[in-house]
Amino acid sequence: MPDESDILGQEQPDDPFAARLVKVAAMRASGDEPYKARYDRTHLAAGLHAEHKDLPAGEGSGVSASVAGRIMAKRDQGKIAFLVLRDGSGEIQLFLRSDALGEARFRETVDRIDVGDWVGAEGEVVRTRRGELSVVPADVVLLSKSLRPLPEKFHGLTDVETRYRQRYVDLIANPEVRQTFEKRFAIISAIRRFMESQGFLEVETPMLHPIPGGAAARPFVTHHNALDMDLYLRIAPELYLKRLLVGGFERVFEINRSFRNEGISVRHNPEFTMLEAYEAFTDLQGMMRLAEGIVVAAAEAACGTLQIEYQGVQLDLTPPWPRRTLVELASEAAGEEVSFARSVEDLRRLCDRHGVPFEPSWGKGKLITELFEKLAEHAIIGPMFVTDYPLETSPLARKKPGAPELTERFEVIVVGREIANAFSELIDPIDQRERFEAQARAKAGGDEEAMGYDEDYLRALEYGMPPAGGLGVGIDRLAMLLTDSPSIRDVILFPHMRPEA
């Protein structure tokens, strides 16, 4: 069997992938496995920087440390070499010296290691004459050989589609991407702690539903072979969470994955994360306070402040937030009255004048909602509570007293985007049955987003549900806001993409 020096002494391929395969073969030929099972690390980069922050330039610490991570840069200067090692906490330099490793071992190590490899190194912590904290290895172990070279250091990974499709490379090449996701996870953790501090119990509900419900959206459908029945990936957990209120749980929440078989855009991904919460004996006002508390907790965790900037727009998230009705905002944007006092024909003509498309089956409530969404919503800086949504577009919300065409519902709008939706819950089973019937008629008329008729949920309401408020918060959109990200794909680790050509 040829030894490693024989293999490495052969003419090396021009293709980097093939050249690295040669190095793998050389290691195995010499009895050294290039993909190790473990490494005993004693220190992280950030900890070493903190522990030795006062070490003078040109001095050794007398402390030995074992570090491990990915090699991000390499400079070979003959008798010495410098490697930049990155671990989960930061970066530290490896200062390889031929006198510390031995001449043969030094050259073998430097030739074997490429940028992108995972290595472990043990040696004294020093500060170089140029002031760089470093580990001078007495031993360097290749832990995992990278076969594909990383993007060039000074160009990074900039192609947007490649960044989303190969997130693992994006995280390596662009440290700010990792920071974005660390903030996202801090947001989720802060929300969970806040909800628990308010006495809410975190629960789990099914992801496969026999009837799609809880929101107006087109579902994904699958088939369960053993039961021989179609099931739907949930579009929202709402109806199951409210069943828990019927059963006696008074404050519940779920941070859930939901799925909607709809378009992909900077605001939409077919798989997304929501917080849904339900509280007995409260109403829309209680949900407003809860929404403000959630956003404040998330902003403080991610940004450390309530004064933030999003895509060049300055925002102050400090409560209380202003409240405006949907009809008022739609009227201002249209330059004339938008209300239920106008006929359906009038509202259709208004839509035509403003280029707002509509379906012939839509009633006044749906037309008014579309006018608001197309003309007014994008101009709201916020955060703002937009209230009094039409009954026609709010099949699960309580009717507003004295205005039966409206509901006790709000959406939180920030920089033209909905980040939360809430209502005083409809607990009247007779009213809810009538609304489901209306949704069933809409579905039969071709509305693929109309809600399914859930007889079991009606049965639950007939056992009695307490007065309650419910709130949904789009975690992805909130993360976009608090990380200053222009697209929802920037805050989802693995967004859905078309197949590669």
PDB file of N, CA and C in Angstrom, residues 59-65 97 122-126 134-138:
ATOM      1  N   GLU A  59       3.813  37.865  24.409  1.00  0.00           N
ATOM      2  CA  GLU A  59       3.936  37.081  25.636  1.00  0.00           C
ATOM      3  C   GLU A  59       3.139  35.778  25.541  1.00  0.00           C
ATOM      4  N   GLY A  60       3.622  34.746  26.237  1.00  0.00           N
ATOM      5  CA  GLY A  60       2.879  33.514  26.391  1.00  0.00           C
ATOM      6  C   GLY A  60       2.127  33.513  27.709  1.00  0.00           C
ATOM      7  N   SER A  61       1.057  32.734  27.778  1.00  0.00           N
ATOM      8  CA  SER A  61       0.233  32.703  28.994  1.00  0.00           C
ATOM      9  C   SER A  61       0.627  31.577  29.934  1.00  0.00           C
ATOM     10  N   GLY A  62       1.328  30.563  29.408  1.00  0.00           N
ATOM     11  CA  GLY A  62       1.598  29.379  30.212  1.00  0.00           C
ATOM     12  C   GLY A  62       0.398  28.462  30.349  1.00  0.00           C
ATOM     13  N   VAL A  63      -0.730  28.823  29.698  1.00  0.00           N
ATOM     14  CA  VAL A  63      -1.975  28.048  29.767  1.00  0.00           C
ATOM     15  C   VAL A  63      -2.119  27.239  28.486  1.00  0.00           C
ATOM     16  N   SER A  64      -2.424  25.968  28.628  1.00  0.00           N
ATOM     17  CA  SER A  64      -2.685  25.116  27.475  1.00  0.00           C
ATOM     18  C   SER A  64      -4.185  25.012  27.241  1.00  0.00           C
ATOM     19  N   ALA A  65      -4.600  25.052  25.978  1.00  0.00           N
ATOM     20  CA  ALA A  65      -6.025  24.976  25.641  1.00  0.00           C
ATOM     21  C   ALA A  65      -6.220  24.064  24.441  1.00  0.00           C
ATOM     22  N   ARG A  97       3.968  26.542  14.223  1.00  0.00           N
ATOM     23  CA  ARG A  97       5.409  26.764  14.100  1.00  0.00           C
ATOM     24  C   ARG A  97       6.098  25.421  13.903  1.00  0.00           C
ATOM     25  N   GLU A 122      -4.332  21.646  20.116  1.00  0.00           N
ATOM     26  CA  GLU A 122      -4.005  21.815  21.527  1.00  0.00           C
ATOM     27  C   GLU A 122      -2.640  22.462  21.644  1.00  0.00           C
ATOM     28  N   GLY A 123      -2.549  23.499  22.486  1.00  0.00           N
ATOM     29  CA  GLY A 123      -1.269  24.150  22.677  1.00  0.00           C
ATOM     30  C   GLY A 123      -1.388  25.349  23.593  1.00  0.00           C
ATOM     31  N   GLU A 124      -0.259  26.060  23.746  1.00  0.00           N
ATOM     32  CA  GLU A 124      -0.227  27.212  24.641  1.00  0.00           C
ATOM     33  C   GLU A 124      -0.954  28.405  24.021  1.00  0.00           C
ATOM     34  N   VAL A 125      -1.636  29.159  24.879  1.00  0.00           N
ATOM     35  CA  VAL A 125      -2.274  30.409  24.464  1.00  0.00           C
ATOM     36  C   VAL A 125      -1.236  31.523  24.557  1.00  0.00           C
ATOM     37  N   VAL A 126      -1.023  32.237  23.448  1.00  0.00           N
ATOM     38  CA  VAL A 126      -0.046  33.328  23.409  1.00  0.00           C
ATOM     39  C   VAL A 126      -0.684  34.527  22.731  1.00  0.00           C
ATOM     40  N   SER A 134      -3.560  33.865  20.123  1.00  0.00           N
ATOM     41  CA  SER A 134      -3.392  32.672  19.301  1.00  0.00           C
ATOM     42  C   SER A 134      -3.165  31.460  20.189  1.00  0.00           C
ATOM     43  N   VAL A 135      -3.407  30.298  19.603  1.00  0.00           N
ATOM     44  CA  VAL A 135      -2.994  29.026  20.189  1.00  0.00           C
ATOM     45  C   VAL A 135      -1.834  28.514  19.342  1.00  0.00           C
ATOM     46  N   VAL A 136      -0.720  28.185  20.020  1.00  0.00           N
ATOM     47  CA  VAL A 136       0.435  27.603  19.327  1.00  0.00           C
ATOM     48  C   VAL A 136       0.336  26.087  19.486  1.00  0.00           C
ATOM     49  N   PRO A 137      -0.142  25.383  18.459  1.00  0.00           N
ATOM     50  CA  PRO A 137      -0.438  23.957  18.656  1.00  0.00           C
ATOM     51  C   PRO A 137       0.805  23.097  18.791  1.00  0.00           C
ATOM     52  N   ALA A 138       0.762  22.198  19.777  1.00  0.00           N
ATOM     53  CA  ALA A 138       1.710  21.099  19.843  1.00  0.00           C
ATOM     54  C   ALA A 138       1.132  19.906  19.103  1.00  0.00           C
TER      55      ALA A 138
END
